[in-house]
Short mmCIF file of C-alpha atoms in Angstrom, two decimals:
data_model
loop_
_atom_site.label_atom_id
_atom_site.label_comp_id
_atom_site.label_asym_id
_atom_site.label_seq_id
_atom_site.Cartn_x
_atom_site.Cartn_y
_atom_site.Cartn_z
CA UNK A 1 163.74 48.85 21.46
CA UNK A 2 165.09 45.55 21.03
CA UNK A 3 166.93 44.25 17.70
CA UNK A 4 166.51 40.68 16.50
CA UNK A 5 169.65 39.36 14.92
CA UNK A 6 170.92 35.99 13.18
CA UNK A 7 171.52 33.56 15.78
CA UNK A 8 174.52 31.76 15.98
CA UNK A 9 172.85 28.40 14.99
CA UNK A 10 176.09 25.95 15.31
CA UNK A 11 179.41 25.99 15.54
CA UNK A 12 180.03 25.32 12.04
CA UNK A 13 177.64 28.25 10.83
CA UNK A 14 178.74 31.02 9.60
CA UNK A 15 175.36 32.52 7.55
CA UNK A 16 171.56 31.73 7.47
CA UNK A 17 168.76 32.30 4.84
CA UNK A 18 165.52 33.90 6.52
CA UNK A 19 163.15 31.54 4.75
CA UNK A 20 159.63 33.03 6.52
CA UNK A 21 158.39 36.01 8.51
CA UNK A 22 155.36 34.67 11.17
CA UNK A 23 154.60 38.62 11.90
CA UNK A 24 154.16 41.58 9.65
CA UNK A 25 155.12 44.49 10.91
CA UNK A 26 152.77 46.41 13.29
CA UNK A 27 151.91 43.14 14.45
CA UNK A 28 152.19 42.05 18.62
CA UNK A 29 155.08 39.39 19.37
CA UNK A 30 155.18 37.68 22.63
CA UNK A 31 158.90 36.68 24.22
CA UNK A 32 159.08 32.98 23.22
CA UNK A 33 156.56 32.89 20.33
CA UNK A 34 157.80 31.61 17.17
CA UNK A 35 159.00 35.45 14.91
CA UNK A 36 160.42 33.66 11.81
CA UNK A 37 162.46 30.79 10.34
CA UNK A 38 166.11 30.56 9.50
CA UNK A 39 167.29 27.25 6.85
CA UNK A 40 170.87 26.52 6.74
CA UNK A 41 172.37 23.91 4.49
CA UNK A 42 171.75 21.33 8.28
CA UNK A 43 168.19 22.37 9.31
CA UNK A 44 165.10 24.44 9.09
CA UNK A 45 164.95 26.04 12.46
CA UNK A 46 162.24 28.66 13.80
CA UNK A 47 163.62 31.46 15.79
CA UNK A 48 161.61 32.58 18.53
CA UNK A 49 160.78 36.01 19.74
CA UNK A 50 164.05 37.94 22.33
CA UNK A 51 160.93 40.16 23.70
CA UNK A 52 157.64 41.28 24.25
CA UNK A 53 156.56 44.51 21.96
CA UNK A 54 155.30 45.25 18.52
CA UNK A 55 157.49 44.36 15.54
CA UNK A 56 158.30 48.02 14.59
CA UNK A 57 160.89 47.23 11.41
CA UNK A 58 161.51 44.00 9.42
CA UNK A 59 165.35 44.81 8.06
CA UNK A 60 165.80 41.42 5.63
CA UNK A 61 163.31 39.87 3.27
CA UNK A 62 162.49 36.17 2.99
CA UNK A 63 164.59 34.65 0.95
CA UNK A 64 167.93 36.94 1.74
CA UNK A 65 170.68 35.30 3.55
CA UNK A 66 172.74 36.98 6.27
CA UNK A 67 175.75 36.70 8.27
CA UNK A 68 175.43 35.80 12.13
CA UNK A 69 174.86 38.46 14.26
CA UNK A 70 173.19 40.49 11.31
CA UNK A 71 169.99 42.92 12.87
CA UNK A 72 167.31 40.99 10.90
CA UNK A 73 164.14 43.16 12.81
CA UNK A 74 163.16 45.50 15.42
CA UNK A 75 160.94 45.17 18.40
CA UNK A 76 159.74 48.13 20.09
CA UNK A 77 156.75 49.54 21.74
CA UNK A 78 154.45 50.34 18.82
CA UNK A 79 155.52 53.75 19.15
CA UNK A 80 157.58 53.70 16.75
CA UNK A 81 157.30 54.72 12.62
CA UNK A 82 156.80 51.02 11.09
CA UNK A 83 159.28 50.33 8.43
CA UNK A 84 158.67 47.21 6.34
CA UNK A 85 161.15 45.05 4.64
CA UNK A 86 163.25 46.17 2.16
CA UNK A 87 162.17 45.66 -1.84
CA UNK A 88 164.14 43.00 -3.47
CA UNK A 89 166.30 44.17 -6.16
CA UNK A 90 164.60 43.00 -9.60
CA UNK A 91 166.35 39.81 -10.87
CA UNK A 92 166.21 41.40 -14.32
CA UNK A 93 168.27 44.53 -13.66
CA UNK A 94 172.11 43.20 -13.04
CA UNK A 95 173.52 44.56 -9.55
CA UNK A 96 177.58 45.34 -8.74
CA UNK A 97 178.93 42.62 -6.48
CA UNK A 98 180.71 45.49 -5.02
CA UNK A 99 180.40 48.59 -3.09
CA UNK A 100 179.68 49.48 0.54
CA UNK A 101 177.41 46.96 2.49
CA UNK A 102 174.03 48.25 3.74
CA UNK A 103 174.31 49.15 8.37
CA UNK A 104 171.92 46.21 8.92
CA UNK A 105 175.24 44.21 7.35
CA UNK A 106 172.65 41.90 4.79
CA UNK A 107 175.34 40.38 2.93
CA UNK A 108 179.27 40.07 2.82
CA UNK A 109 181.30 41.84 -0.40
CA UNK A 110 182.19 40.40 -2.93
CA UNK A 111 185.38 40.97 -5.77
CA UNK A 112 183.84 39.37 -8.72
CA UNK A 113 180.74 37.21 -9.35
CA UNK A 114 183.42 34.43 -9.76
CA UNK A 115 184.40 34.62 -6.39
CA UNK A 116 181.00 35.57 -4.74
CA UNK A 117 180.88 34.31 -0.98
CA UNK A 118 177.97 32.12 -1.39
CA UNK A 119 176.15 30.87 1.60
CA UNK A 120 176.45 27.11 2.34
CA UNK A 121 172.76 26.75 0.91
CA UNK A 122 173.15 28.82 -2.55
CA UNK A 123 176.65 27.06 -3.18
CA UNK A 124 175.18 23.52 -2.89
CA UNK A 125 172.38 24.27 -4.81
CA UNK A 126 174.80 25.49 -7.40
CA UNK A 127 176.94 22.51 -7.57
CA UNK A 128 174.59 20.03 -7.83
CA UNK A 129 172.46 21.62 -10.43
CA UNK A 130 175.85 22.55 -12.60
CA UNK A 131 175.11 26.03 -12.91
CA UNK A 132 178.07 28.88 -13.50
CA UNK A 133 178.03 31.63 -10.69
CA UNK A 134 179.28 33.93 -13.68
CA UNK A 135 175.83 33.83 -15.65
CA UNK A 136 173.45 34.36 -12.81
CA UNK A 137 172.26 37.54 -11.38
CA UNK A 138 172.16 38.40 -7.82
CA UNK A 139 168.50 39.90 -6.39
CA UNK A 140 169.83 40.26 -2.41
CA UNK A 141 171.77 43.20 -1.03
CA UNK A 142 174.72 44.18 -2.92
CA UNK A 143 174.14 42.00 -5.62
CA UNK A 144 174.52 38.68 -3.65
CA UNK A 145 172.83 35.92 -5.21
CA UNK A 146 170.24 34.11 -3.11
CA UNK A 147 168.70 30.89 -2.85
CA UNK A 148 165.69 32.18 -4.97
CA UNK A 149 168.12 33.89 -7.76
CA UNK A 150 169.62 29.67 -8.21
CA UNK A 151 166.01 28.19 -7.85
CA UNK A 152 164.57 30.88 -10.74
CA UNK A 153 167.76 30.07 -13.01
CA UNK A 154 167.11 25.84 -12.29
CA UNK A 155 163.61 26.71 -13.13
CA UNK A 156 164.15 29.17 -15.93
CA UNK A 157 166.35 26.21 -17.72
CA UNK A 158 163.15 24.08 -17.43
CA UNK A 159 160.48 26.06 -18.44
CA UNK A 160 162.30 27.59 -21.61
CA UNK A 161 164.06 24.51 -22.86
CA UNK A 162 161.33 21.68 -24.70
CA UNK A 163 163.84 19.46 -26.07
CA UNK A 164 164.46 16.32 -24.11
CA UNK A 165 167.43 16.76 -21.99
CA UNK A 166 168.22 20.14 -22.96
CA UNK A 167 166.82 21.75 -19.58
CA UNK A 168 169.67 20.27 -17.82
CA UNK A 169 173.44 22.44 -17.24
CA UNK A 170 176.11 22.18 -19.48
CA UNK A 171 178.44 19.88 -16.82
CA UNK A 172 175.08 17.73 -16.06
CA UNK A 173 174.73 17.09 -19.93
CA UNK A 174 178.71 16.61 -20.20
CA UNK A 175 178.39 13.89 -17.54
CA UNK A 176 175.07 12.13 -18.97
CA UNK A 177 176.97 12.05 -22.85
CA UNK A 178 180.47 10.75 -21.21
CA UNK A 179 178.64 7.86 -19.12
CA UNK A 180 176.39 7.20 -22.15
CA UNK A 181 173.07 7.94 -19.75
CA UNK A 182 169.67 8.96 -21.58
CA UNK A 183 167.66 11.42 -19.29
CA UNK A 184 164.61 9.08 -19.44
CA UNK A 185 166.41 7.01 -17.57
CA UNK A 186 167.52 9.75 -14.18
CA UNK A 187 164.74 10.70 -12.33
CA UNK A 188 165.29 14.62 -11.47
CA UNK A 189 165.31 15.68 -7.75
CA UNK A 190 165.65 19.38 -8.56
CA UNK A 191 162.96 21.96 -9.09
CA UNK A 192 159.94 21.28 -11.41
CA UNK A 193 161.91 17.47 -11.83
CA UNK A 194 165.03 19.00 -13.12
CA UNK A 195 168.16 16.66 -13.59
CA UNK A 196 170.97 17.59 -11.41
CA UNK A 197 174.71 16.48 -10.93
CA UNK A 198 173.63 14.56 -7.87
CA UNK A 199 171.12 12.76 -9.98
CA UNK A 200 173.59 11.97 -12.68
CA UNK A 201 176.60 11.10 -9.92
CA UNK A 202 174.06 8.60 -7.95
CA UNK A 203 172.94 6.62 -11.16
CA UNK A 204 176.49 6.11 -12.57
CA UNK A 205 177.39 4.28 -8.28
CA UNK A 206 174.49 2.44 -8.27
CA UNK A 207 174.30 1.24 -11.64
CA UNK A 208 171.51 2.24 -14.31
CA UNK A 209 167.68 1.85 -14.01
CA UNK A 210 164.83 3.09 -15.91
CA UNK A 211 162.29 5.00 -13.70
CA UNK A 212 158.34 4.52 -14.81
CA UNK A 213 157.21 7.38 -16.64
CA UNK A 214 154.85 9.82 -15.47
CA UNK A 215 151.10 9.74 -17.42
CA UNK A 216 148.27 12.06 -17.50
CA UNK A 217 146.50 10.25 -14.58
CA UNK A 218 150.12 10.60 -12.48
CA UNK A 219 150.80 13.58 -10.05
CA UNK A 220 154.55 14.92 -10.37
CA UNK A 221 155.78 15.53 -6.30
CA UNK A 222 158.76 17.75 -6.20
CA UNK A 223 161.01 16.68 -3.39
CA UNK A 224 161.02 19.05 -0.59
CA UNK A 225 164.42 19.81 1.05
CA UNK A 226 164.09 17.69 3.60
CA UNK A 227 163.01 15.18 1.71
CA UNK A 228 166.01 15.44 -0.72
CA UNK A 229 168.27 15.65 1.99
CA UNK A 230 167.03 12.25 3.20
CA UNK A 231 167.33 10.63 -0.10
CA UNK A 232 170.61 12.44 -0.31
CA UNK A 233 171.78 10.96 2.82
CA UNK A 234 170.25 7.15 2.42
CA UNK A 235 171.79 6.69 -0.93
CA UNK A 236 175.22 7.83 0.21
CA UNK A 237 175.17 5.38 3.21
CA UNK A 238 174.20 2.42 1.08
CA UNK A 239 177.12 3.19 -0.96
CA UNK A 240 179.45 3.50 1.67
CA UNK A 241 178.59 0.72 4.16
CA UNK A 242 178.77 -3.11 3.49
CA UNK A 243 174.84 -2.88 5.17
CA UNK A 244 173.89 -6.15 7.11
CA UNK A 245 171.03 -7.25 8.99
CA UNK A 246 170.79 -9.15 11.97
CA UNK A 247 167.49 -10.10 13.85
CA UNK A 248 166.91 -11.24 17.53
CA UNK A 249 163.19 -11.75 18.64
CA UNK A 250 162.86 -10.44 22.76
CA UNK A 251 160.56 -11.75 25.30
CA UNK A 252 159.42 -7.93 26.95
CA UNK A 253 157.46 -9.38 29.12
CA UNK A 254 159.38 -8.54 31.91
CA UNK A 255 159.10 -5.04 30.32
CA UNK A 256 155.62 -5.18 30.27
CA UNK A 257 155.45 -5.82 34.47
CA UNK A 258 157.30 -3.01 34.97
CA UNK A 259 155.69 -0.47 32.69
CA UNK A 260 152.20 -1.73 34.32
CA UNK A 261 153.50 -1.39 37.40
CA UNK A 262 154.66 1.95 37.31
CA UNK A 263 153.40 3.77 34.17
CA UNK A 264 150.02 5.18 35.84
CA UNK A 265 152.63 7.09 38.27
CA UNK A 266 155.74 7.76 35.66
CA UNK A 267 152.80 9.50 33.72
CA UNK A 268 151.64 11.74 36.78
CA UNK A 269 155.43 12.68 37.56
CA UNK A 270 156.30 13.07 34.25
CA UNK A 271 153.16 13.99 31.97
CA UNK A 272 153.73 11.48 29.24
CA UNK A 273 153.21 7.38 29.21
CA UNK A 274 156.20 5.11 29.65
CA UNK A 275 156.65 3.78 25.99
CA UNK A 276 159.44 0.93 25.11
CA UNK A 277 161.62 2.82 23.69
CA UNK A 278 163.24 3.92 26.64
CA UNK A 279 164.25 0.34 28.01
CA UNK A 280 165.45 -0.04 24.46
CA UNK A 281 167.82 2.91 25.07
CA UNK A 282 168.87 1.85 28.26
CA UNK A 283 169.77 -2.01 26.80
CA UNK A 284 171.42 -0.71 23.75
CA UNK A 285 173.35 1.04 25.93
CA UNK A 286 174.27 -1.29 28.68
CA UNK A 287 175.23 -3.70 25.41
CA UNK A 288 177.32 -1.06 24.08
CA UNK A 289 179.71 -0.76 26.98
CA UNK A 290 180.73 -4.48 26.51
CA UNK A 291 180.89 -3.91 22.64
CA UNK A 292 182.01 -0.82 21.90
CA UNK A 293 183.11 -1.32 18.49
CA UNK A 294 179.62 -0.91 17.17
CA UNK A 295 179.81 2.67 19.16
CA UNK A 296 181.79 3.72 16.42
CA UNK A 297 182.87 5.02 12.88
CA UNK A 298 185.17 3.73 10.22
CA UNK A 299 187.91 6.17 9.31
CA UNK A 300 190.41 6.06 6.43
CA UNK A 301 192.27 2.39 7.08
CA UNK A 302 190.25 2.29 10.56
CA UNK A 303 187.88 2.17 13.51
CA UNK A 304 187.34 4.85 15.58
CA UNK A 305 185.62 4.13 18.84
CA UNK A 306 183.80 6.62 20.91
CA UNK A 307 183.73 6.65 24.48
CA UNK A 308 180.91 8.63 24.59
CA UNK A 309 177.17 7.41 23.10
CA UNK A 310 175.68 9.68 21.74
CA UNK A 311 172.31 8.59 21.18
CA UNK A 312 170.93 9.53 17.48
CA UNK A 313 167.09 8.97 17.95
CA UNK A 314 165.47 9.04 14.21
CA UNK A 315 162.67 11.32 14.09
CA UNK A 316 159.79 11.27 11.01
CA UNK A 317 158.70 14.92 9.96
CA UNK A 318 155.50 14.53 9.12
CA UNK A 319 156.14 12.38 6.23
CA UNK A 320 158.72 14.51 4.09
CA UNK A 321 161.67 13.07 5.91
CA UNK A 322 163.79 12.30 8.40
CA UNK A 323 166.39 13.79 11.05
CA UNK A 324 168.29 12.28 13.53
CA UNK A 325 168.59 14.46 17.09
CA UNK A 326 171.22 13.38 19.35
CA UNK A 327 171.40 12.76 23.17
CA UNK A 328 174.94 13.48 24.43
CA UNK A 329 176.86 11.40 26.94
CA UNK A 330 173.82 9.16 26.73
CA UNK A 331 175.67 6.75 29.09
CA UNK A 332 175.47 8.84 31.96
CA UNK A 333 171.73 9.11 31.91
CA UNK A 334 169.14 7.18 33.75
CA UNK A 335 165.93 5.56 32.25
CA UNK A 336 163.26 8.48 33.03
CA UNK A 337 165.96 10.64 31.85
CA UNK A 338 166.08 9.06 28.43
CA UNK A 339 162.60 9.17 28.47
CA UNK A 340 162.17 13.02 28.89
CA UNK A 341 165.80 13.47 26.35
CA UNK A 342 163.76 11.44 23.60
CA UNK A 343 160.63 13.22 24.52
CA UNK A 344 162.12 16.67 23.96
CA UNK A 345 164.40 16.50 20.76
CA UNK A 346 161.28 14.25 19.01
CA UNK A 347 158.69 17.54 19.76
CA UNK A 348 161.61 20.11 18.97
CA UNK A 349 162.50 18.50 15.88
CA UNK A 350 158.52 18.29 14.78
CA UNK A 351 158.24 22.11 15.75
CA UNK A 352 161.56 23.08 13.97
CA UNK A 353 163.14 24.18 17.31
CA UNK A 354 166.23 22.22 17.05
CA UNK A 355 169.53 23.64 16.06
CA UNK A 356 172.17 22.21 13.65
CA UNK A 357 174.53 21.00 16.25
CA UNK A 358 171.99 19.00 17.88
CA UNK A 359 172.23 16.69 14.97
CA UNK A 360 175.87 16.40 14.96
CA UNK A 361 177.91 14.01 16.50
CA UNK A 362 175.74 11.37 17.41
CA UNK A 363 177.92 7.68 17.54
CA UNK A 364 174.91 5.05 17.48
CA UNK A 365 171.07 5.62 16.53
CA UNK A 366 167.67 3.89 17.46
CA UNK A 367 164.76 4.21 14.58
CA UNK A 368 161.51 3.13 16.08
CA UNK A 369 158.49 2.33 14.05
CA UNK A 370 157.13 0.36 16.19
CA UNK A 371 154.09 1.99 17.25
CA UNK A 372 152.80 1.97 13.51
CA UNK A 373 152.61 -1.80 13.91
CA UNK A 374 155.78 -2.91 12.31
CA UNK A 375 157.21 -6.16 12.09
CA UNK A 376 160.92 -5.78 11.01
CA UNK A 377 162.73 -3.09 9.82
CA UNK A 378 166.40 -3.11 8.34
CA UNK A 379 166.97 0.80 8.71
CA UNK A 380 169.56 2.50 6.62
CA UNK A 381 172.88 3.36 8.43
CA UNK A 382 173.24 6.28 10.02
CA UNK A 383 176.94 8.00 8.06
CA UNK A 384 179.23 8.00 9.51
CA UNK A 385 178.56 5.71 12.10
CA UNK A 386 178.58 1.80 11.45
CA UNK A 387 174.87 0.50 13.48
CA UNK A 388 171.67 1.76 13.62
CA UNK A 389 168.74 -0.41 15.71
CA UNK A 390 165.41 -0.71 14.61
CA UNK A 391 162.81 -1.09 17.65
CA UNK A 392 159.58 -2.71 15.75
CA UNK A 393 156.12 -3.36 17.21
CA UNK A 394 155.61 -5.57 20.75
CA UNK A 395 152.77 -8.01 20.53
CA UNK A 396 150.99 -10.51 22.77
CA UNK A 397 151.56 -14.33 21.36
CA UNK A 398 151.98 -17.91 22.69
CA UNK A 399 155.28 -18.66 24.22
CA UNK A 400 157.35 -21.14 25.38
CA UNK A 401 157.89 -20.99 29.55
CA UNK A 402 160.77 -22.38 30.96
CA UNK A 403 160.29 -23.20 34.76
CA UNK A 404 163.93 -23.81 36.63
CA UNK A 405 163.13 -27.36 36.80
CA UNK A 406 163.21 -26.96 33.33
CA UNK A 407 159.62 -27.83 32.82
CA UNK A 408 157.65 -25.88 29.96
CA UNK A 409 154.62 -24.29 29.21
CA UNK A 410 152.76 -22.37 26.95
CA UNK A 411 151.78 -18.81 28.31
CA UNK A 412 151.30 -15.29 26.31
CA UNK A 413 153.48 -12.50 26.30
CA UNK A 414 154.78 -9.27 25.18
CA UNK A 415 157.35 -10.28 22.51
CA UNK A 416 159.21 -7.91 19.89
CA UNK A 417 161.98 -7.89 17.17
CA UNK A 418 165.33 -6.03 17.46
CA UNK A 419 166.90 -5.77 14.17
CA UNK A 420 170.53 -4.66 14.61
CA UNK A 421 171.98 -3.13 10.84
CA UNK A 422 175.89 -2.76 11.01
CA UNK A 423 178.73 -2.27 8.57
CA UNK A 424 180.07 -5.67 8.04
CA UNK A 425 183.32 -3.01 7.32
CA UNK A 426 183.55 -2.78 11.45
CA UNK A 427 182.86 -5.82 12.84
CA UNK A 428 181.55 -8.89 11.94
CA UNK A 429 178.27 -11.39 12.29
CA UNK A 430 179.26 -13.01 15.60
CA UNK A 431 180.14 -9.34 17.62
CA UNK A 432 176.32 -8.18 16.26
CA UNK A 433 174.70 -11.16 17.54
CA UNK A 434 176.90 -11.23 21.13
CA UNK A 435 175.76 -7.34 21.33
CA UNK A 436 172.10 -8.48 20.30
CA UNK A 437 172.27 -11.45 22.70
CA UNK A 438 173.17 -8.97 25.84
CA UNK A 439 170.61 -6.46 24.76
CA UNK A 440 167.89 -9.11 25.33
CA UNK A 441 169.51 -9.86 28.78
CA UNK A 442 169.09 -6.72 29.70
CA UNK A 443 165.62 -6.29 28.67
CA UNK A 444 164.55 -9.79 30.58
CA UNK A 445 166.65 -9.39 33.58
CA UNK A 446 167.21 -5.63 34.55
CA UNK A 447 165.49 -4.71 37.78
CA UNK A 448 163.67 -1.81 36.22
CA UNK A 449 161.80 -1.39 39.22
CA UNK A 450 165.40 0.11 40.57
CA UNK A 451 165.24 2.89 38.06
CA UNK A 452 161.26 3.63 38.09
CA UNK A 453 160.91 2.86 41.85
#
């Protein structure tokens, strides 16, 4: 028999919340097939099988989170007694927050539900709904409260509660009265639309505004976590960075020559096509090593400058958000090999494979929307680093040829936009357009045939 435990998922993690079971037990798991799926206040991540065998005994629930290293299941050879997961302890009938933890080691103990050791994901949750850990009741081993025990209470506030404004916590109302805030004008991020302190905190930085109400012919979306994350995330960055956009338009056709040169045999090597993106990589990072300052992220009272690049590549998730992989020690790594780095973390981000550590760290980051046929893009900054480059679409159009007898012509090529955003806090308009300016030299004059050949 084999036990399946709580992987260590980053440095900085401590606990996870087993959010999904793939198998029932009974059922036949293959080593490397995907067994369940672990969310931790960085990343939805699912956990692969250890073995081959039959999943004999399912120790934790959905919805209960565990330390690292907890036994969360066992694989044997089917010919063992199946044991299914443990019943959830009703949410009506209180629980002690003390006493002896279960063997499978489900939860930590606790002194007092004052001092309950929360996981990172029930605490935030919490906070930014404004509840009191003392009035709600814990449904996971040993009384710990789970992520479902704070979503019923957020949704128990809105379903029983008609008056306008009264679904929302005592600190969230506190707030609204002392910064003289109606709650027709916050639009609610929390469960069933509910208004939470991070609602309330983001209206009084950014000023007030008065979202459209919702009719009988509107459909109400609640944000998924991801998706709150990422609006999390964008409105603190445009609140902390002086954002500034700078635009250089890039002849690629000497791009272009080399990818039809060598794409038909990059592809059979490699099993993917030769996309732009990589050359980008490879400019922004030649550029970076003459201006390092935009390789870099703005302490208190200063600039700290990585040696490293560590290449944040913005991946979409099917349309619910946004994470940013990272490529470490970027610089050392040759075109292909950017190619097959973006490759990977893009698919293992899509398939939930990639840990929270692999989106920590990361010193500069390239969005590309250019294969949807974009024109120009002034992403959102990256926190806490102080550039992020948007790679928009390449098209075919007339151009200006310069012979070196300095005669012209009109020809067509490839030619795209690369729109540089920076924190004017870092550096200023001139260092942008000098790092822009060498990116486009690179991207005209680089013998890519050296690094395809």
């Amino acid at each position: 028999m084999a036990n399946v435990t709580m992987p260590q998922l980053g440095e900085t993690v401590a606990d996870g919340t087993v959010t999904k079971w793939f198998k029932k037990v009974g059922d036949t798991v293959a080593k490397g097939e995907p067994l369940f799926e672990v969310s931790t206040d960085k990343v939805d991540t699912e956990i692969p099988s250890p073995t081959n065998g039959v999943l004999s005994a399912i120790l934790v629930e959905e919805g209960v989170t565990v330390d690292v290293g907890t036994v969360l299941a066992v694989i044997g050879d089917g010919s063992e007694e199946p044991t299914p997961a443990p019943a959830a302890t009703p949410v009506a009938e209180p629980t002690k927050k003390t006493g002896t933890a279960p063997a499978a080691g489900h939860a930590r103990q606790t002194s007092s539900p004052e001092e309950a050791q929360l996981s990172p994901v029930v605490r935030r949750l919490i906070e930014e709904n404004g509840l009191d850990v003392a009035t709600l009741t814990g449904s996971g081993p040993n009384g710990r409260i789970t992520r479902q025990d704070v979503l019923a209470a957020v949704d128990a506030l809105t379903t029983t509660n008609t008056e306008p404004g009264a679904a929302q916590s005592p600190i969230v109302r506190r707030l609204m009265s002392e910064h003289h805030i109606e709650a027709k004008d916050v639009v609610g991020t929390g469960p069933n639309g509910t208004i939470t302190r991070h609602d309330v905190d983001a209206l009084i930085e950014s000023g007030p505004a008065t979202p459209s109400a919702s009719g009988a012919r509107d459909e109400v979306v609640p944000f998924t976590k991801i998706r709150r994350l990422t609006a999390e995330h964008m409105v603190r960055s445009k609140a902390t960075s002086a954002h500034t956009l700078m635009v250089k338009e890039v002849d690629y056709e000497h791009v272009e020559l080399a990818r039809e040169r060598f794409g038909t045999s990059f592809k059979e090597r490699e099993g993917f096509g030769l996309s732009y993106l990589p050359f980008n990589a490879v400019a922004a990072i030649e550029a970076l090593r003459e201006f390092p300052r935009l390789n870099a992220s703005v302490g208190e009272d200063e600039l700290i400058v990585h040696l490293d690049v560590n290449l944040g590549i913005a991946v979409d998730i099917d349309n619910e958000g946004l994470v940013v992989p990272v490529i470490r020690s970027a610089e050392l790594l040759d075109l292909a090999q950017l190619a097959r780095g973006v490759r990977d973390v893009a698919e293992r981000a899509r398939t939930k494979r990639l840990g929270p550590d692999e989106l920590a760290g990361g010193t500069f980051t390239i969005s590309n929307p250019g294969p949807f046929g974009t024109l120009l893009t002034g992403a959102v900054i990256n926190q806490p680093q102080v550039a992020i480059l948007s790679t928009d679409s390449v098209v075919r159009k007339p151009v200006v040829i310069t012979a070196d007898d300095g005669a012209e012509s009109v020809g067509i090529h490839s030619v795209g936009m690369l729109a540089l955003t920076f924190d004017h806090r870092a550096v200023d308009g001139a260092y942008a357009a000098r790092f822009l300016r060498r990116m486009s030299e690179v991207l005209t004059t680089r013998d890519w045939g050296r690094d395809l050949g």
